[in-house]
Coordinates of C-alpha atoms in Angstrom, one line a residue:
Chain A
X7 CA 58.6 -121.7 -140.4
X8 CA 57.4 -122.9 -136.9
X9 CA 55.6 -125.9 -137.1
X10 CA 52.0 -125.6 -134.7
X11 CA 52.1 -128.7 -132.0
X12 CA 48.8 -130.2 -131.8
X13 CA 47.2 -128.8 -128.4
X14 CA 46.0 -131.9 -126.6
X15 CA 42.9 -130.9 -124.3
X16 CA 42.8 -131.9 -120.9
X17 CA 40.7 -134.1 -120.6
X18 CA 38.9 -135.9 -117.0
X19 CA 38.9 -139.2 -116.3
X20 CA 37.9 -140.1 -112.8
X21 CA 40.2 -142.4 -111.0
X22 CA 38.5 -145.9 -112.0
X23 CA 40.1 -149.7 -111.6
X24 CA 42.1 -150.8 -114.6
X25 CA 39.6 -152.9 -116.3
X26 CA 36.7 -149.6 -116.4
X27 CA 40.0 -146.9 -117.6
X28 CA 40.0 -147.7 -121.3
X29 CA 35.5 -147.5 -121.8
X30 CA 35.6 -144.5 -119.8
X31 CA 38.5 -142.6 -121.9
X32 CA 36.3 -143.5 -124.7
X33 CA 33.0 -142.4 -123.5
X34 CA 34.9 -139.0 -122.4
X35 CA 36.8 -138.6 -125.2
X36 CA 33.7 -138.8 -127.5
X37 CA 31.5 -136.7 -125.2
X38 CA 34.5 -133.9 -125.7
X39 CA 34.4 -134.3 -129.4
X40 CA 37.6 -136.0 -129.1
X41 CA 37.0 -139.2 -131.0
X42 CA 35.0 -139.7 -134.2
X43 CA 32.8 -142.3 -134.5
X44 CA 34.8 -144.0 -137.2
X45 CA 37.8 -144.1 -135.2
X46 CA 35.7 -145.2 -132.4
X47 CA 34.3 -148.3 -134.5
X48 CA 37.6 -148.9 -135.9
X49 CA 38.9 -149.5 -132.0
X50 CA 35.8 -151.3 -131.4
X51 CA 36.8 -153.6 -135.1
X52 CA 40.4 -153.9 -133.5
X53 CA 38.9 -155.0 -129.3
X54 CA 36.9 -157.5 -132.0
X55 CA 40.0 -159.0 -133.2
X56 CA 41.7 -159.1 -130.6
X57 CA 38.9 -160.9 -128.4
X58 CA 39.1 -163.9 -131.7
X59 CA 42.4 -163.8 -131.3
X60 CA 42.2 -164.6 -127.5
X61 CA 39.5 -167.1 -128.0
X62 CA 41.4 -169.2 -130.5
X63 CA 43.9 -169.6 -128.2
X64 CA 42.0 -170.3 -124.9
X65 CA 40.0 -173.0 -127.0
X66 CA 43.4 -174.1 -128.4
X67 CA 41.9 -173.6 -132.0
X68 CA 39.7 -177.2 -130.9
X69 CA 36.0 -174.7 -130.7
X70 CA 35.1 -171.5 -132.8
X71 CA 32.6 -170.8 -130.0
X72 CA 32.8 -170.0 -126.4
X73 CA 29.4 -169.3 -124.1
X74 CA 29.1 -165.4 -124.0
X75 CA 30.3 -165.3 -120.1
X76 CA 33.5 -166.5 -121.3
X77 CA 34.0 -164.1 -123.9
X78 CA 32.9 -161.6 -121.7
X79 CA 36.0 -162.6 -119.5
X80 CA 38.3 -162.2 -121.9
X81 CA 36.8 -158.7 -122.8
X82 CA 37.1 -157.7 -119.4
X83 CA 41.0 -159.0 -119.1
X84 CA 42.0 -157.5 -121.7
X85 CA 40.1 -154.3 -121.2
X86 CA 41.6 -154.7 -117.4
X87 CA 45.8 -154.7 -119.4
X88 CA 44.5 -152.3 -121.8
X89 CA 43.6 -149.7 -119.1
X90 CA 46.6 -150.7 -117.1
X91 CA 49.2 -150.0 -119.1
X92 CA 47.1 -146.8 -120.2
X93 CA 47.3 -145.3 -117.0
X94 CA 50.9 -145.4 -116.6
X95 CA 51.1 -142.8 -119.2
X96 CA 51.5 -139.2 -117.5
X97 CA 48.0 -137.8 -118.3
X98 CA 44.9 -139.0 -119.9
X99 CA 45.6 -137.1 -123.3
X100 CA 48.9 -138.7 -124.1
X101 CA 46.8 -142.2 -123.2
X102 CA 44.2 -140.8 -125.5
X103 CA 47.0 -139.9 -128.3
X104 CA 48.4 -143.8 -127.5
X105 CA 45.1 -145.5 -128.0
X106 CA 44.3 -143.2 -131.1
X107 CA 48.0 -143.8 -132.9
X108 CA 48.9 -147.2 -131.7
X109 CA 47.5 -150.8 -132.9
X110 CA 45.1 -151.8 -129.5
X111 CA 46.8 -155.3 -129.8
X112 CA 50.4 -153.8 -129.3
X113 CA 49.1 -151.3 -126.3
X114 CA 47.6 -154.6 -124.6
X115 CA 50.6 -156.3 -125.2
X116 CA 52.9 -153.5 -123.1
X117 CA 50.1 -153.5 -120.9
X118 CA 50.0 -157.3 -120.5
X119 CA 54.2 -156.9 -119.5
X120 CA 53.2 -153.7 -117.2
X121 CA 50.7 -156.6 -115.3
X122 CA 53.7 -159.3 -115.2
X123 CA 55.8 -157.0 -113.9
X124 CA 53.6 -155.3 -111.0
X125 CA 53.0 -159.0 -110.1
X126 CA 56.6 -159.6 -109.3
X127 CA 56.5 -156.2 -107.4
X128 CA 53.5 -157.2 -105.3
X129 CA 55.3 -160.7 -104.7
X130 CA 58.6 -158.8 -103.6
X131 CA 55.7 -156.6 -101.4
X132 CA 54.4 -160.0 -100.1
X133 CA 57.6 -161.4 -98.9
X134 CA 58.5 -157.5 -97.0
X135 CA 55.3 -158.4 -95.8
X136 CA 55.5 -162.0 -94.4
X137 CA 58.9 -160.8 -93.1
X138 CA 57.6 -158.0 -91.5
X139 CA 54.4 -159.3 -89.6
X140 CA 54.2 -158.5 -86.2
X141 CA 53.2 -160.9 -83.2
X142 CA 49.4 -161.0 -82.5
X143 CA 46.9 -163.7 -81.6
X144 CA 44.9 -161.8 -84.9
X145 CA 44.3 -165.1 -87.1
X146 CA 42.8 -163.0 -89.7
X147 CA 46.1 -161.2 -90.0
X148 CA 48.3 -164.3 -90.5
X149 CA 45.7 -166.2 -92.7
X150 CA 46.0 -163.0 -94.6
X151 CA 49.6 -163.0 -95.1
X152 CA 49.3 -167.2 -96.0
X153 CA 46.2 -166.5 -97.9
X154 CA 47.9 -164.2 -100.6
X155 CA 50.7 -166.3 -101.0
X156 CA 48.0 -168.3 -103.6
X157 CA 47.4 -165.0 -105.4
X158 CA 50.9 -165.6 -107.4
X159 CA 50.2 -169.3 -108.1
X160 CA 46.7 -168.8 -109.2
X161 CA 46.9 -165.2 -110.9
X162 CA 46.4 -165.5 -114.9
X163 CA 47.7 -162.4 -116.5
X164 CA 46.3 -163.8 -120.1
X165 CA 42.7 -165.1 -119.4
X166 CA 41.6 -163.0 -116.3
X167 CA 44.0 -160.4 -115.5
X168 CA 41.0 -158.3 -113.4
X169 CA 40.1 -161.2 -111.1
X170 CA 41.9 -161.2 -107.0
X171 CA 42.7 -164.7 -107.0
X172 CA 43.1 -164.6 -102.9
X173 CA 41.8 -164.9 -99.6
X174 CA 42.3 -161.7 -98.2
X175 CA 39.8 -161.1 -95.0
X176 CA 42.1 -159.0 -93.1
X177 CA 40.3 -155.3 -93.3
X178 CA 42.6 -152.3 -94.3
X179 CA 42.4 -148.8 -92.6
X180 CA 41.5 -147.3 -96.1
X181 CA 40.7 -150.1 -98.0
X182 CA 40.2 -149.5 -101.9
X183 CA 37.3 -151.9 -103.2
X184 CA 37.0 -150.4 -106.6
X185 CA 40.4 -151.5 -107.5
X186 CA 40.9 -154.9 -108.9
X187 CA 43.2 -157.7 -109.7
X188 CA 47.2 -157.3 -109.3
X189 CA 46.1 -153.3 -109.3
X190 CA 44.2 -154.0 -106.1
X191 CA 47.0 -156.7 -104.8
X192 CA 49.9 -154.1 -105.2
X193 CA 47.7 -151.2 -103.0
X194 CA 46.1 -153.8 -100.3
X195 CA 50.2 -155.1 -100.0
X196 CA 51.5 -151.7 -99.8
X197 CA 48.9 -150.7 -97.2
X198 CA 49.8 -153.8 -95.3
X199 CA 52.8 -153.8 -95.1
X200 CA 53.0 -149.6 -94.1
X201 CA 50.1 -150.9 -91.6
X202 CA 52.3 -153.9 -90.2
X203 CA 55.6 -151.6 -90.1
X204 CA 54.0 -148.5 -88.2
X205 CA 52.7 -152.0 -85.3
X206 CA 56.1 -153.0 -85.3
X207 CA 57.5 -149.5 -83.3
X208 CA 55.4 -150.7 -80.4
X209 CA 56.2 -153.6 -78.4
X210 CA 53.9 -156.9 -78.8
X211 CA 52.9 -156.5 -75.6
X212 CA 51.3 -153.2 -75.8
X213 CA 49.6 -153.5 -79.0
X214 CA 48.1 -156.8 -77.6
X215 CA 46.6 -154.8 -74.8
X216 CA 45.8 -151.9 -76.7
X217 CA 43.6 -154.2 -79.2
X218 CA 42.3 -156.2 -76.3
X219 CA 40.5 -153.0 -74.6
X220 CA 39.3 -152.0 -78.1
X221 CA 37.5 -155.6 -79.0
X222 CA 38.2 -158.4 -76.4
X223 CA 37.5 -161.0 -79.4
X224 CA 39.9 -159.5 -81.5
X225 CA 41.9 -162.4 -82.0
X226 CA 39.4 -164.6 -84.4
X227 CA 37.9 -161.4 -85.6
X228 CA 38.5 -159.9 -89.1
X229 CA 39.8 -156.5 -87.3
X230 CA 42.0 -153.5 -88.9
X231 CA 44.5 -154.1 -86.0
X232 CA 46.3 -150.6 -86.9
X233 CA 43.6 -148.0 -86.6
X234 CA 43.1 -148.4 -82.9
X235 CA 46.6 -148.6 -82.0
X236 CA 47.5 -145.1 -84.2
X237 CA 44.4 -143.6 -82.7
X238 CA 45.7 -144.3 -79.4
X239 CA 49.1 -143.1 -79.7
X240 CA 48.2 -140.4 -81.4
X241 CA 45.8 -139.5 -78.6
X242 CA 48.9 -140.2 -75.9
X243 CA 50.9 -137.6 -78.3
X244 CA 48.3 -134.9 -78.5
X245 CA 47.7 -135.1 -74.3
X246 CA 51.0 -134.9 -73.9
X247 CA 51.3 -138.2 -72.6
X248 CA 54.0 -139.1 -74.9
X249 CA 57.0 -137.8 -75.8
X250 CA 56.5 -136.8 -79.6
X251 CA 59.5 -137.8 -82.3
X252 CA 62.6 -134.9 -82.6
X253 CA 61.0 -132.4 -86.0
X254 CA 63.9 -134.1 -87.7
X255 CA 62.2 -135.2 -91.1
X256 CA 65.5 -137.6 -91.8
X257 CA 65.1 -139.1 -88.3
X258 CA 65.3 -143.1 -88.7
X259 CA 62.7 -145.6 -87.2
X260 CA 64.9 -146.6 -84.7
X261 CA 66.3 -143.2 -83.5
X262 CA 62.2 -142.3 -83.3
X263 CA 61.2 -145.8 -81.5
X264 CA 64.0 -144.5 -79.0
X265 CA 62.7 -141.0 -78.9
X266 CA 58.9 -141.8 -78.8
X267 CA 58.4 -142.8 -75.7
X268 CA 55.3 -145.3 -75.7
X269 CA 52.7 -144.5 -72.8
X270 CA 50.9 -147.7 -71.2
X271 CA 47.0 -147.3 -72.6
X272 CA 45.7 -147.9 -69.4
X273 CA 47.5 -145.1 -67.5
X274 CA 49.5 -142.6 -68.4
X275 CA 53.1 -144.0 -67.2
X276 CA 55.4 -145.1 -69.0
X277 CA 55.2 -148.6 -70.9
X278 CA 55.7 -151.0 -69.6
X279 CA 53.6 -150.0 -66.9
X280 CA 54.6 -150.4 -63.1
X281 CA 51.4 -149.6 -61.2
X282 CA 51.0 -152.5 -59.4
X283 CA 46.9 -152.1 -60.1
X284 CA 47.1 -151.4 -63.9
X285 CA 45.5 -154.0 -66.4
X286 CA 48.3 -154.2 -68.6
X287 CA 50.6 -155.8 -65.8
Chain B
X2 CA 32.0 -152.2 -123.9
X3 CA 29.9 -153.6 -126.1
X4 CA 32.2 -155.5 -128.0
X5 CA 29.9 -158.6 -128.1
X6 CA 27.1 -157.2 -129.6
X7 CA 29.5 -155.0 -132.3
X8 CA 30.8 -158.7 -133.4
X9 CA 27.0 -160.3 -133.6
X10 CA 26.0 -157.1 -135.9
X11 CA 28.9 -157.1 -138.8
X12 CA 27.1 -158.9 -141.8
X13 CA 28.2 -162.2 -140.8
X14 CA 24.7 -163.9 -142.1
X15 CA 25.5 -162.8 -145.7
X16 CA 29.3 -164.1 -145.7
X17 CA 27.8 -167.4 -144.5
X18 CA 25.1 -167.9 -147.1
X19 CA 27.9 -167.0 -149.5
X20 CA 29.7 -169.5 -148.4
X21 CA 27.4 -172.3 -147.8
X22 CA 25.9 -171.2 -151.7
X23 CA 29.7 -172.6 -152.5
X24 CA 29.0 -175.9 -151.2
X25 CA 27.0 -176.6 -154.0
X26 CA 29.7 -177.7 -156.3
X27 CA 30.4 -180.8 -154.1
X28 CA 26.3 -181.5 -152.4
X29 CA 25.1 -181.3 -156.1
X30 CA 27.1 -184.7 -156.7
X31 CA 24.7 -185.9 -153.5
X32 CA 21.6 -184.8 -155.2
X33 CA 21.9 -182.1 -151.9
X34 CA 22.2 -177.9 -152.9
X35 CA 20.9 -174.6 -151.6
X36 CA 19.3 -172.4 -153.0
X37 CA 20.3 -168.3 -151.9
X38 CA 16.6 -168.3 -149.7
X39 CA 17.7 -171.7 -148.5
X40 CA 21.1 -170.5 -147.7
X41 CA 20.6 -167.7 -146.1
X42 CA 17.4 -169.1 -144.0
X43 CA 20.3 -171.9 -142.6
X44 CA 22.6 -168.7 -141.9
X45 CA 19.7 -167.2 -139.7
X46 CA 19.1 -170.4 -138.1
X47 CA 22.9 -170.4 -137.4
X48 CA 22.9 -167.1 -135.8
X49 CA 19.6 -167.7 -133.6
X50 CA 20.8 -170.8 -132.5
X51 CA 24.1 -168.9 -131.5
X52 CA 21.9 -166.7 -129.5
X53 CA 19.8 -168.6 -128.1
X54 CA 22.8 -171.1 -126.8
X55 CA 24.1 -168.0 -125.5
X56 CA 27.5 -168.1 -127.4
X57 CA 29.8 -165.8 -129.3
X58 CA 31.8 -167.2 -132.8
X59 CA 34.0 -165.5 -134.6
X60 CA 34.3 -166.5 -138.7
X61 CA 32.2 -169.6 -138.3
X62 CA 32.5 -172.4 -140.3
X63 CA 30.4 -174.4 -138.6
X64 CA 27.5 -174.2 -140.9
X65 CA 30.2 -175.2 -143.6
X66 CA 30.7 -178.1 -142.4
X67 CA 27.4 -179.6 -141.5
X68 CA 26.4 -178.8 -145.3
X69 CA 29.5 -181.1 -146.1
X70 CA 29.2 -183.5 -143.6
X71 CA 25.3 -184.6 -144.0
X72 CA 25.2 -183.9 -147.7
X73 CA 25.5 -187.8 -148.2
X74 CA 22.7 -188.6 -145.6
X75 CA 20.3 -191.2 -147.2
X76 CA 17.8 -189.7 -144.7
X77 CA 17.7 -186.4 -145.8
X78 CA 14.9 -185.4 -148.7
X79 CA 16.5 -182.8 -150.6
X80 CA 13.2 -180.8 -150.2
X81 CA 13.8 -180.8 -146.2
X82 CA 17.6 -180.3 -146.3
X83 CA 17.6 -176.5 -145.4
X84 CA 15.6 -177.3 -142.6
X85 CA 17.1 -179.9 -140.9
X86 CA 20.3 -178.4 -141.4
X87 CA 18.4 -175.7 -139.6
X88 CA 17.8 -177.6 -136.9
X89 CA 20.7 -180.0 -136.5
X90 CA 22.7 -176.7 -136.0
X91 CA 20.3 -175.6 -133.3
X92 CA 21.4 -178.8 -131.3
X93 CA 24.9 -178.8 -132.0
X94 CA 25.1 -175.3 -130.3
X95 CA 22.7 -176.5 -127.2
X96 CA 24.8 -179.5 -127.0
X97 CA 28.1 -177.6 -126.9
X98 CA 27.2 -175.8 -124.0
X99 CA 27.0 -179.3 -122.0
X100 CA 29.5 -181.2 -123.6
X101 CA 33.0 -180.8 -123.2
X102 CA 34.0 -181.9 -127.0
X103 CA 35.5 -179.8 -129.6
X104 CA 33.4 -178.7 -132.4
X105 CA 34.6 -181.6 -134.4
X106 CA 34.6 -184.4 -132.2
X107 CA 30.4 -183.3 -132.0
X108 CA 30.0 -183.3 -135.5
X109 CA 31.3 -186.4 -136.2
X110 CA 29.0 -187.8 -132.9
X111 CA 26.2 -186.1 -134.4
X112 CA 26.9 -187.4 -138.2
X113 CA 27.2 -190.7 -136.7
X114 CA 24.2 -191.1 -135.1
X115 CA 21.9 -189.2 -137.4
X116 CA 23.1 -191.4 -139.8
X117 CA 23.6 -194.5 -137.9
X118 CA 21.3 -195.1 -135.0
X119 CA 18.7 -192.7 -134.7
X120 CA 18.4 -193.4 -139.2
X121 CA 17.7 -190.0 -140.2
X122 CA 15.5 -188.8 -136.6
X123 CA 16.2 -185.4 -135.1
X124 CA 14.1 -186.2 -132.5
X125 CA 16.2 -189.5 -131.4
X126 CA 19.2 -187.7 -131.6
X127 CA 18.4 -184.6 -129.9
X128 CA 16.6 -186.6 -127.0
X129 CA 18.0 -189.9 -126.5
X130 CA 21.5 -190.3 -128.2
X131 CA 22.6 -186.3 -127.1
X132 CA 21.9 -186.4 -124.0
X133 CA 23.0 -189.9 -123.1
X134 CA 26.0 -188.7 -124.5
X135 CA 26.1 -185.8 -121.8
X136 CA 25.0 -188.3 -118.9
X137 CA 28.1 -190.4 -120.0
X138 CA 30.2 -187.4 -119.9
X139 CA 29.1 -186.5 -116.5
X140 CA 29.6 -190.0 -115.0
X141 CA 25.8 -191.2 -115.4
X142 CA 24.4 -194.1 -115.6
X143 CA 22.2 -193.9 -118.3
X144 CA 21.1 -197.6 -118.1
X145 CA 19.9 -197.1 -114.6
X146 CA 16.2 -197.0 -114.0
X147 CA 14.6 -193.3 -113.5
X148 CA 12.7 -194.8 -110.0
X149 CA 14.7 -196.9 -107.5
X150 CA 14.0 -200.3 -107.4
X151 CA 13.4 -200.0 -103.6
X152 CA 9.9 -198.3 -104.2
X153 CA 8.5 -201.2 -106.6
X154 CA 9.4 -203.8 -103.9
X155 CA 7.4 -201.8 -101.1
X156 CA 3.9 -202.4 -102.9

């Protein structure tokens, strides 16, 4: 006799931040008829608990009251390791089935480890990064790189898991400011460091004068230091100025650094440039 | 989310008269009880003064205790018990939003001074010994005069 698997309908979440993933599964679910309203009270019985258990053990068991800004804190970290370690699942149905089958306090819990964990990635990310930074007068850029070093001292997975802990004014070519917490840390890191590694195939030199034509005060201003430069050589690849990297998809950086011949931005020779009258000498 | 507002709305007023009607077996022996109206009108109080302190409590015993701990008051009138309860609850919650103690340590400052100082006045210990306690808790002088001395001298 076959046994009938339970179809599980797609269903659409828009790509949120952690901390908004779990309400909006909800909301959708119910809107598709998804949920019931008692298993939607029962989840909202079980966030209940779970926000008294947190409580007693911020206040140490000393107060049975916290100001509602506080608990609204806690609502929102937990939410934030809730929906974090929901979206690791493959699609937003088998979340749906997790959240529906699985005690809330248990799917936090994984969620909580998923958060510890992606914090020791972004730290790993961090120190790529600090290794990896490139030589520029940018003091946004290096206060940057300091700045998030304080994100893994002050980061609290337990009370406020959805809060950035860090001085971050460097600007990313496509930042993401709906993300938050170690979700936004691990993206902003990964940009950065992709960013810092694509400045470091050209030499100091040349990105210095390349950033200099673009803003002259770029080095106290909180500038994206890569989109100018990839616009440029980009531009020197599609004139022709440039030689572009061998169609060899498993060419290394170093063998394409040799083969990409870097054009000096104020004339088209070769960098660095020789013309006795060119800026960049 | 609004798990907040969920927690406010579970029948958390009837579980508290309940248990403050339970009380009675050891406030009798004080010439203190409640009566179900009276125990349920100190619930409500508990809950407004909750929201009107802007906080969130989860299985409060608060108004437990503050049955059991001014029972004994010489300074209560049985008559007016429900409502000072009432109203001592309302200032333990505005309190605890500027004092940094623990719900006991406040009680037994409150009990203390109801009792001792302020003999039996609300108003006293809501607007003298309270929030002398706070100045003292936030480094203030409490003894020093509200005008400078320096103005007085200029006449």
């Amino acid at each position: 006799m076959n046994t009938l698997v339970p179809y599980a309908k797609p269903l659409y979440v828009p790509p949120v931040n952690a901390e908004e993933y779990f309400p909006l599964l909800l909301r959708t679910a119910g809107a598709t008829g998804q949920i019931t309203p008692e298993q939607y009270a029962s989840l909202m019985r079980q966030m209940a608990h779970m926000l008294q258990a947190a409580v007693y053990r911020y206040s140490m068991g000393a107060n049975s009251s916290v100001p509602y800004e506080k608990a609204q804190s806690l609502v929102l970290s937990q939410l934030y390791c809730l929906g974090f370690g929901l979206k690791q699942y493959p699609n937003t149905a088998q979340a749906l089935q997790a959240v529906l089958h699985t005690p809330l306090h248990l799917l936090a819990t994984q969620g909580r480890q998923q958060v510890t964990a992606a914090t020791r990635s972004a730290n790993h990310l961090w120190r790529a990064t600090k290794a990896a930074q490139i030589q520029t007068p940018n003091r946004p850029y290096h206060d940057t790189i300091r700045g998030i070093g304080q994100f893994f001292r002050l980061y609290d997975v337990v009370y406020a898991a959805n809060e950035t802990p860090a001085d971050i004014d460097y600007p990313l070519a496509l930042p993401r400011w709906e993300l938050c917490g170690v979700e936004y840390m691990l993206h902003y890191l990964q940009a950065f460091l992709l960013e810092t590694r694509f400045l470091r195939y050209f030499k100091p030199g040349l990105v210095h004068a390349v950033l200099l034509r673009a803003q002259p005060t770029y080095a106290t201003l909180p500038l994206n230091l890569c989109a100018p430069v990839l616009l440029c050589a980009l531009g020197c690849l599609l004139s022709g100025a440039c030689k572009p990297p061998p169609h060899n998809t498993a060419a290394s950086p170093q063998r394409c650094r040799q083969s990409w011949k870097i054009c000096c931005p104020f004339c088209t020779n070769s960098f660095p440039c020789k013309t006795p009258a060119c800026k960049s000498t | 989310m609004d798990v907040i507002g969920f927690l406010n709305g579970e029948l958390v007023q009837e579980k508290q008269a309940a248990s403050l009607l339970q009380c009675n077996q050891v406030t009798q022996q004080y010439g203190q009880s409640l009566t179900p109206a009276q125990a349920r009108q100190v619930a409500a109080a508990h809950q407004t003064a909750l929201r009107m302190a802007h906080r969130i409590e989860f299985e409060s015993d608060i108004p437990v205790k503050f049955n059991i701990a001014f029972c004994d008051s010489p300074f209560i009138e049985p008559s007016q018990y429900a409502s000072i309860l009432s109203q001592l609850l309302e200032l333990f919650y505005y309190y605890k939003n500027e004092l940094p103690h623990t719900d006991e340590e406040l009680l037994v400052f409150m009990q203390d001074g109801f009792n001792g100082v302020c003999q039996g006045s609300l108003e006293l210990l809501g607007e003298r010994e309270l929030p002398a306690l706070v100045g003292r808790c936030r480094g203030l002088n409490d003894d020093s005069p509200d005008v400078p001395e320096d103005e007085g001298d200029e006449q």
